[in-house]
Coordinates of C-alpha atoms in Angstrom, one line a residue:
X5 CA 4.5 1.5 -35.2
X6 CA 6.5 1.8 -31.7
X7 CA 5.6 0.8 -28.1
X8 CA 3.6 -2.0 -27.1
X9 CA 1.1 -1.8 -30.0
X10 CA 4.1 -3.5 -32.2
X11 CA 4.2 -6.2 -30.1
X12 CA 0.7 -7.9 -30.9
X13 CA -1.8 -8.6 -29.0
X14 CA -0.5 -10.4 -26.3
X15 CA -2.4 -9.6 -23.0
X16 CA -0.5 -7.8 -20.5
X17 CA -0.3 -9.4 -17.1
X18 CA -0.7 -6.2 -14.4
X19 CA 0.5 -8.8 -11.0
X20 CA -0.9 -7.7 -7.7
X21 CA 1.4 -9.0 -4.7
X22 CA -1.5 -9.3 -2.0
X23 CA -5.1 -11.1 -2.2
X24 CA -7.9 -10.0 -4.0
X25 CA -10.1 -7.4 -1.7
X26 CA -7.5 -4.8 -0.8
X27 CA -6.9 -1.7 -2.1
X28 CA -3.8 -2.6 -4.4
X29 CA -6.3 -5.1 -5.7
X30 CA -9.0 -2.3 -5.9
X31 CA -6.7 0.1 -7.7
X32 CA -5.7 -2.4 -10.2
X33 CA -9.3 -3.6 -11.3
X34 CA -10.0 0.3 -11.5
X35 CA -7.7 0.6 -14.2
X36 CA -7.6 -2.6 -16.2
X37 CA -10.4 -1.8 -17.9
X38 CA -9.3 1.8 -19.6
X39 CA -6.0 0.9 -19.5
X40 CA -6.6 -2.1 -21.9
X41 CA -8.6 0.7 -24.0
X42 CA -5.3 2.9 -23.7
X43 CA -2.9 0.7 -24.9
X44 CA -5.3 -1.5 -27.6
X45 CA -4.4 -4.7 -25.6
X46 CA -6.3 -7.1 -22.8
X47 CA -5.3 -6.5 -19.2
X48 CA -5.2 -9.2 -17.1
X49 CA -5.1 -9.0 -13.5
X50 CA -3.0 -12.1 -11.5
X51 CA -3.2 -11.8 -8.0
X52 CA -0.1 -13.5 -6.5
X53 CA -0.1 -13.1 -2.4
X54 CA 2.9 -13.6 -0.1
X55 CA 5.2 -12.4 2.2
X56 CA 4.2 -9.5 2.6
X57 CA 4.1 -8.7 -1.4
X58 CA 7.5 -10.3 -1.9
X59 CA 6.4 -13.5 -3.7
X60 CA 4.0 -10.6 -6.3
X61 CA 6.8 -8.3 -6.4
X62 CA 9.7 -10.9 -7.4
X63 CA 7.5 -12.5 -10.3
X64 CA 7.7 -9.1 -12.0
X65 CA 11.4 -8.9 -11.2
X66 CA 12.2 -11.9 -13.1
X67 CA 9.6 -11.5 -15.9
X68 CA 10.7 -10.8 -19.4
X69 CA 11.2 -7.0 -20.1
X70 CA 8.7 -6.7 -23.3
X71 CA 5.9 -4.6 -21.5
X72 CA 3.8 -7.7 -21.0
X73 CA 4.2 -7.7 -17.4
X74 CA 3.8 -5.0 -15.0
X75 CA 3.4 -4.8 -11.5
X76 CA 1.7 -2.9 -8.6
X77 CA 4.0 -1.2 -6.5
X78 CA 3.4 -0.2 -3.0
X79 CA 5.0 1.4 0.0
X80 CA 5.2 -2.1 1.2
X81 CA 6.6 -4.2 -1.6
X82 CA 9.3 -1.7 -2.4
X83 CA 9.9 0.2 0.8
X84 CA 9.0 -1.5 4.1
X85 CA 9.3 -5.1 2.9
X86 CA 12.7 -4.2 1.7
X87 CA 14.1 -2.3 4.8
X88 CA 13.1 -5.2 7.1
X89 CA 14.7 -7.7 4.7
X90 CA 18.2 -7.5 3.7
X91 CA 17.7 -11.4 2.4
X92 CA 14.8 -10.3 -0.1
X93 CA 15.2 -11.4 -3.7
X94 CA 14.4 -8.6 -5.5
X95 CA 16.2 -5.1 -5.2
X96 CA 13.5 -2.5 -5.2
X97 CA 15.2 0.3 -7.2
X98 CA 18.1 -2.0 -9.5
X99 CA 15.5 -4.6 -10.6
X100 CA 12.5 -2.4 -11.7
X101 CA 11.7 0.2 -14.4
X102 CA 9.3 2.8 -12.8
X103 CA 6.3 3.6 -14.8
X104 CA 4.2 6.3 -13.3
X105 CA 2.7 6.8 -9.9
X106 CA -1.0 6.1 -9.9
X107 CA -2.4 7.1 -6.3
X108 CA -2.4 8.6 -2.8
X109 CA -4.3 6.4 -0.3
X110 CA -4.7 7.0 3.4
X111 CA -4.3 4.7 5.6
X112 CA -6.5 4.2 9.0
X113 CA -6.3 2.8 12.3
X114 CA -9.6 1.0 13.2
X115 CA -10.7 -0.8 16.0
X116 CA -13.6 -3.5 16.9
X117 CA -16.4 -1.6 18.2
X118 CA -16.6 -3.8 21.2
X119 CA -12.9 -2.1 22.6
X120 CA -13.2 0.7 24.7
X121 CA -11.3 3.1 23.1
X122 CA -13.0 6.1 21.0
X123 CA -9.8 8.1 20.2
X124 CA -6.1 7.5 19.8
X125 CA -5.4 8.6 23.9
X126 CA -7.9 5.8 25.0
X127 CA -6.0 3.0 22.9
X128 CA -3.1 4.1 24.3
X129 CA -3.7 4.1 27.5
X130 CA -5.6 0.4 27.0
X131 CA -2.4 -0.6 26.0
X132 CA -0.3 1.0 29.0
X133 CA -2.6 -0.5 31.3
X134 CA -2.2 -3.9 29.2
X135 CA 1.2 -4.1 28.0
X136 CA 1.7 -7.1 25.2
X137 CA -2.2 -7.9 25.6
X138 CA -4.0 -5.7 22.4
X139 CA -3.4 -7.3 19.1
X140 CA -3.1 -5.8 16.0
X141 CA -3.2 -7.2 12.9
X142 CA -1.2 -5.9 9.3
X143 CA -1.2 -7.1 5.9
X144 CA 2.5 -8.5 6.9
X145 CA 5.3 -8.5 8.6
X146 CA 7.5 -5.7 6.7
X147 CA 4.0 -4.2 5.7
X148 CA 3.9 -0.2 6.0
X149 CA 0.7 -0.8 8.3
X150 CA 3.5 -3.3 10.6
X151 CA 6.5 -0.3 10.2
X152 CA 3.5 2.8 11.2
X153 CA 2.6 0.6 14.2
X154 CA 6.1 0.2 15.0
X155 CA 6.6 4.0 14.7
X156 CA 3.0 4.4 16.9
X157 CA 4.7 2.1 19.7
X158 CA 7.7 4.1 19.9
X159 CA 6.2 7.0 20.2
X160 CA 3.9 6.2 23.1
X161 CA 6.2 4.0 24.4
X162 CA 3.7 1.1 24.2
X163 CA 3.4 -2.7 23.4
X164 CA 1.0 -4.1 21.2
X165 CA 1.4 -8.0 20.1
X166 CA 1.5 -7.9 16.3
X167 CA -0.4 -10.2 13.7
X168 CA 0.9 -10.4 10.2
X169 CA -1.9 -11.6 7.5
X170 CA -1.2 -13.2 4.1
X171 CA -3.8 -10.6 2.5
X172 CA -5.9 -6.9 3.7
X173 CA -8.8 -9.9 3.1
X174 CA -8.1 -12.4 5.3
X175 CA -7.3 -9.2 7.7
X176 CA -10.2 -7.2 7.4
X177 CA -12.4 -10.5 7.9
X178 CA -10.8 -11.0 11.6
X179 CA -11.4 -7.6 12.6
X180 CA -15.0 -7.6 11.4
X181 CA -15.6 -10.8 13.4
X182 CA -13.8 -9.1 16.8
X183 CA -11.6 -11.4 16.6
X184 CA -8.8 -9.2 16.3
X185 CA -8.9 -5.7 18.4
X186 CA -6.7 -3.4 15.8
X187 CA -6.3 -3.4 12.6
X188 CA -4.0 -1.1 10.3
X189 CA -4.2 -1.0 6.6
X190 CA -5.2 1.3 3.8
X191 CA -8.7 3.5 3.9
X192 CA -10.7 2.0 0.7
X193 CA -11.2 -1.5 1.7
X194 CA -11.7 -0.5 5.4
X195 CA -14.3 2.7 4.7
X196 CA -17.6 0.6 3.8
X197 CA -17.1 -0.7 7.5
X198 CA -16.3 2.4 9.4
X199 CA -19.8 3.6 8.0
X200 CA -21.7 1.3 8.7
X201 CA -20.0 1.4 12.9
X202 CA -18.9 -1.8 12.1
X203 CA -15.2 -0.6 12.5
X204 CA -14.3 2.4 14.6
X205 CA -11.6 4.6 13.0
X206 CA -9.2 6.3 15.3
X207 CA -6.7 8.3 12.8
X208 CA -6.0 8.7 9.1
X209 CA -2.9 9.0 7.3
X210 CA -3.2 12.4 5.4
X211 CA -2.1 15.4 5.4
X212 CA -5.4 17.0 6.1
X213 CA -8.7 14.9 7.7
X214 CA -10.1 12.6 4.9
X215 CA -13.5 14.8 4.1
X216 CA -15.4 11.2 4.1
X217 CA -14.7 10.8 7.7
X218 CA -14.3 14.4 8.8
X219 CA -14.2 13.5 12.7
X220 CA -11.5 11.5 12.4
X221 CA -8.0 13.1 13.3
X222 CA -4.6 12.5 11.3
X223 CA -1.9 11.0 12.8
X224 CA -0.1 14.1 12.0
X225 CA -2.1 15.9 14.5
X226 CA -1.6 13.3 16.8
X227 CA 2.3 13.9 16.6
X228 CA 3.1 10.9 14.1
X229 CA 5.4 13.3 11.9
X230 CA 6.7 12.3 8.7
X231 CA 4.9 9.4 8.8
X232 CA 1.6 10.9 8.6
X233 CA 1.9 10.7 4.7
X234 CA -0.7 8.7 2.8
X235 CA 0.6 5.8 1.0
X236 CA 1.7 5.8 -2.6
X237 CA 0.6 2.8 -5.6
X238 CA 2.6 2.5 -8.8
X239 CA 3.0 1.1 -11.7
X240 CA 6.6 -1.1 -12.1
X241 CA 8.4 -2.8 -15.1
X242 CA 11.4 -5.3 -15.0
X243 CA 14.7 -4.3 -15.5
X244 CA 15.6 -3.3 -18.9
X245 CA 12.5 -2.9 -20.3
X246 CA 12.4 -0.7 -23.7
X247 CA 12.3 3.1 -22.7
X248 CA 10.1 3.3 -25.5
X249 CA 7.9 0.6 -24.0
X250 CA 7.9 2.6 -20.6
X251 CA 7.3 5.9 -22.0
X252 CA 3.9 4.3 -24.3
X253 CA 2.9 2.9 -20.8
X254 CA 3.6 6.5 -18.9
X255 CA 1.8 8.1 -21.4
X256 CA -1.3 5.4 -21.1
X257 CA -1.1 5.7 -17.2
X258 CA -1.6 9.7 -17.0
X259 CA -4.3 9.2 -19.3
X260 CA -6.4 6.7 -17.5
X261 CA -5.7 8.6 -14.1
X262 CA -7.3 11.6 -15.5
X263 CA -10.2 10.1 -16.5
X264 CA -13.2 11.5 -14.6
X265 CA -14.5 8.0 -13.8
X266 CA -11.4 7.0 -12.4
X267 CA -10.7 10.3 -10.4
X268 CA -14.6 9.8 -9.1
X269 CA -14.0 6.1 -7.7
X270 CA -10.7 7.5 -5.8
X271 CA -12.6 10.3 -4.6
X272 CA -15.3 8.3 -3.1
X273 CA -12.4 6.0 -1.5
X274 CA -10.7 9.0 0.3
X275 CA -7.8 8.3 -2.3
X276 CA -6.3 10.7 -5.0
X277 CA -4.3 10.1 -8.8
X278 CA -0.6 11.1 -8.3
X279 CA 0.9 10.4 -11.8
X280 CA 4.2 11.9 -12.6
X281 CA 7.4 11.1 -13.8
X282 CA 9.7 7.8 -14.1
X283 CA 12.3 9.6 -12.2
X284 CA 9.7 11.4 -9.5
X285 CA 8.5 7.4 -8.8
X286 CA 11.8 6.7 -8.5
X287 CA 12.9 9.8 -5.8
X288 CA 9.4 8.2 -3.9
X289 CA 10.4 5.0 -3.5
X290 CA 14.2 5.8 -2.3
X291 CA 12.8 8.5 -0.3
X292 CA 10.7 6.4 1.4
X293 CA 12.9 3.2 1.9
X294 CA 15.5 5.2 3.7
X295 CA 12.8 6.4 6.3
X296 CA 11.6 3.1 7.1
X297 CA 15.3 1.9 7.3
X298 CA 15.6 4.2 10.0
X299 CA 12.9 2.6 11.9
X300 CA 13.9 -1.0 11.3
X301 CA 17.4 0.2 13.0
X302 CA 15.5 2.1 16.1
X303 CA 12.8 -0.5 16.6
X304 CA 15.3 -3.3 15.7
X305 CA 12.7 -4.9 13.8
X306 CA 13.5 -8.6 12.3
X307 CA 11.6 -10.7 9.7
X308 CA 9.8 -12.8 11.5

């Protein structure tokens, strides 16, 4: 017998690098369960927050390469996070093994009811008329929420004050509570509140409206460009792990994705599977890294 089913019956340890509530955390509970009944072994989820994902994302760097510890790769932990640090500990493409890409998510830009702006032109001009004064609040510095903000302040030649969080939890919590005025992060754990007014969403990031919010415009029709593009999850491996390990787990992956159950929950989210190859993941993740290199070097971004 090959693949991880040789190996016993060892749990495997699936680490999410941000707090429990957001939608990497979502996505991973969504698939513990049938990927446990994939692979024949117990999935554990271990939630390990931290600049900006980099605390998660190193753990599964330095973990043994014998399937038993995966990771949840985002836009963030392997694309923004490492274009704004050149000091991080981890390389995102030399220290990892890609698995298999798992979703699409949108991304939104909401704001507290209680700010008078109802569409993207009112924030900006808000923000023109008080430069430095309108907070917004990310899941990090180096997250792809901070980098899209970044892009939205060049573009409208604006200033907004920028608030990193340690978790989408601790993030969403302050804008519910008005104490924060804008909020960026991805559509799942944001949606519940935009339905219920308690959030007011301003843009998507899709390539088309999200049909659960079908008056609210994409920031590709407001001009945003390549950026517009919802935000990739995947699954990750250390370095060196077995290609016979990583194919068993590729396999497992565009299984579970498939699964109606799975593809319903997305659905209702806004979100959509996007499994593939190990060497599509990879052209993702350098794809992506280069573009938000190029706007840590125009925005001059540091780690803060």
């Amino acid at each position: 017998m090959t693949g991880l089913r040789a190996q016993g019956d060892h749990a495997i340890r699936l680490v999410v690098p941000f707090g429990a509530g957001g939608t990497t955390d979502l996505l991973a509970r969504l698939i513990r369960g049938p990927l446990a009944q994939e692979l024949g072994r117990p999935v554990v989820v271990d939630n390990r927050a931290g600049a900006g994902g980099a605390v998660g994302t190193e753990l599964v760097a330095r973990a043994a390469p014998d399937g038993c510890t995966l990771g949840l790769a985002t836009q963030s932990t392997h694309a923004a996070n490492p274009a704004l640090n050149p000091r991080l500990r981890y390389d995102p493409l030399r220290d990892f093994v890609p698995i298999s890409m798992l979703a699409l998510v949108p991304g939104v830009l909401a704001v507290h009811p209680t700010l008078p702006a109802t569409s993207i032109a009112e924030l900006i001009a808000l923000a023109r008329y008080n430069p430095g004064k309108l907070s917004y609040g990310t899941p990090g510095v180096g997250s792809l929420g901070h980098l899209q903000m970044a892009r939205f302040e060049q573009l409208h030649q604006v200033e907004l004050t920028h608030v990193p969080y340690r978790s989408a939890g601790e993030l969403l919590t302050d804008a519910l509570e008005g104490r924060l005025q804008v909020m960026v992060d991805h559509l799942p754990s944001a949606l519940p509140h935009v339905r219920t007014g308690k959030l007011r969403a301003l843009a998507v990031t899709a390539p088309r409206r999200v049909p659960l919010l079908p008056a609210v415009a994409t920031y590709a029709e407001l001009g945003f460009g390549e950026s517009a593009r919802p935000a990739w999850f995947g699954l990750v491996a250390p370095a060196s792990t077995p290609p016979e390990v990583a194919l068993r787990l590729n396999e497992a992956v565009r299984e579970v994705m498939q699964q109606p159950e799975v593809m319903a929950v997305l659905a209702q989210s806004g979100s959509e599977r996007a499994t593939g190859s190990p060497e599509e993941f990879t052209l993702a993740m350098r794809t992506t890294l280069e573009e938000f290199r190029a706007v840590v070097a125009a925005r001059n971004i540091r780690p803060e």
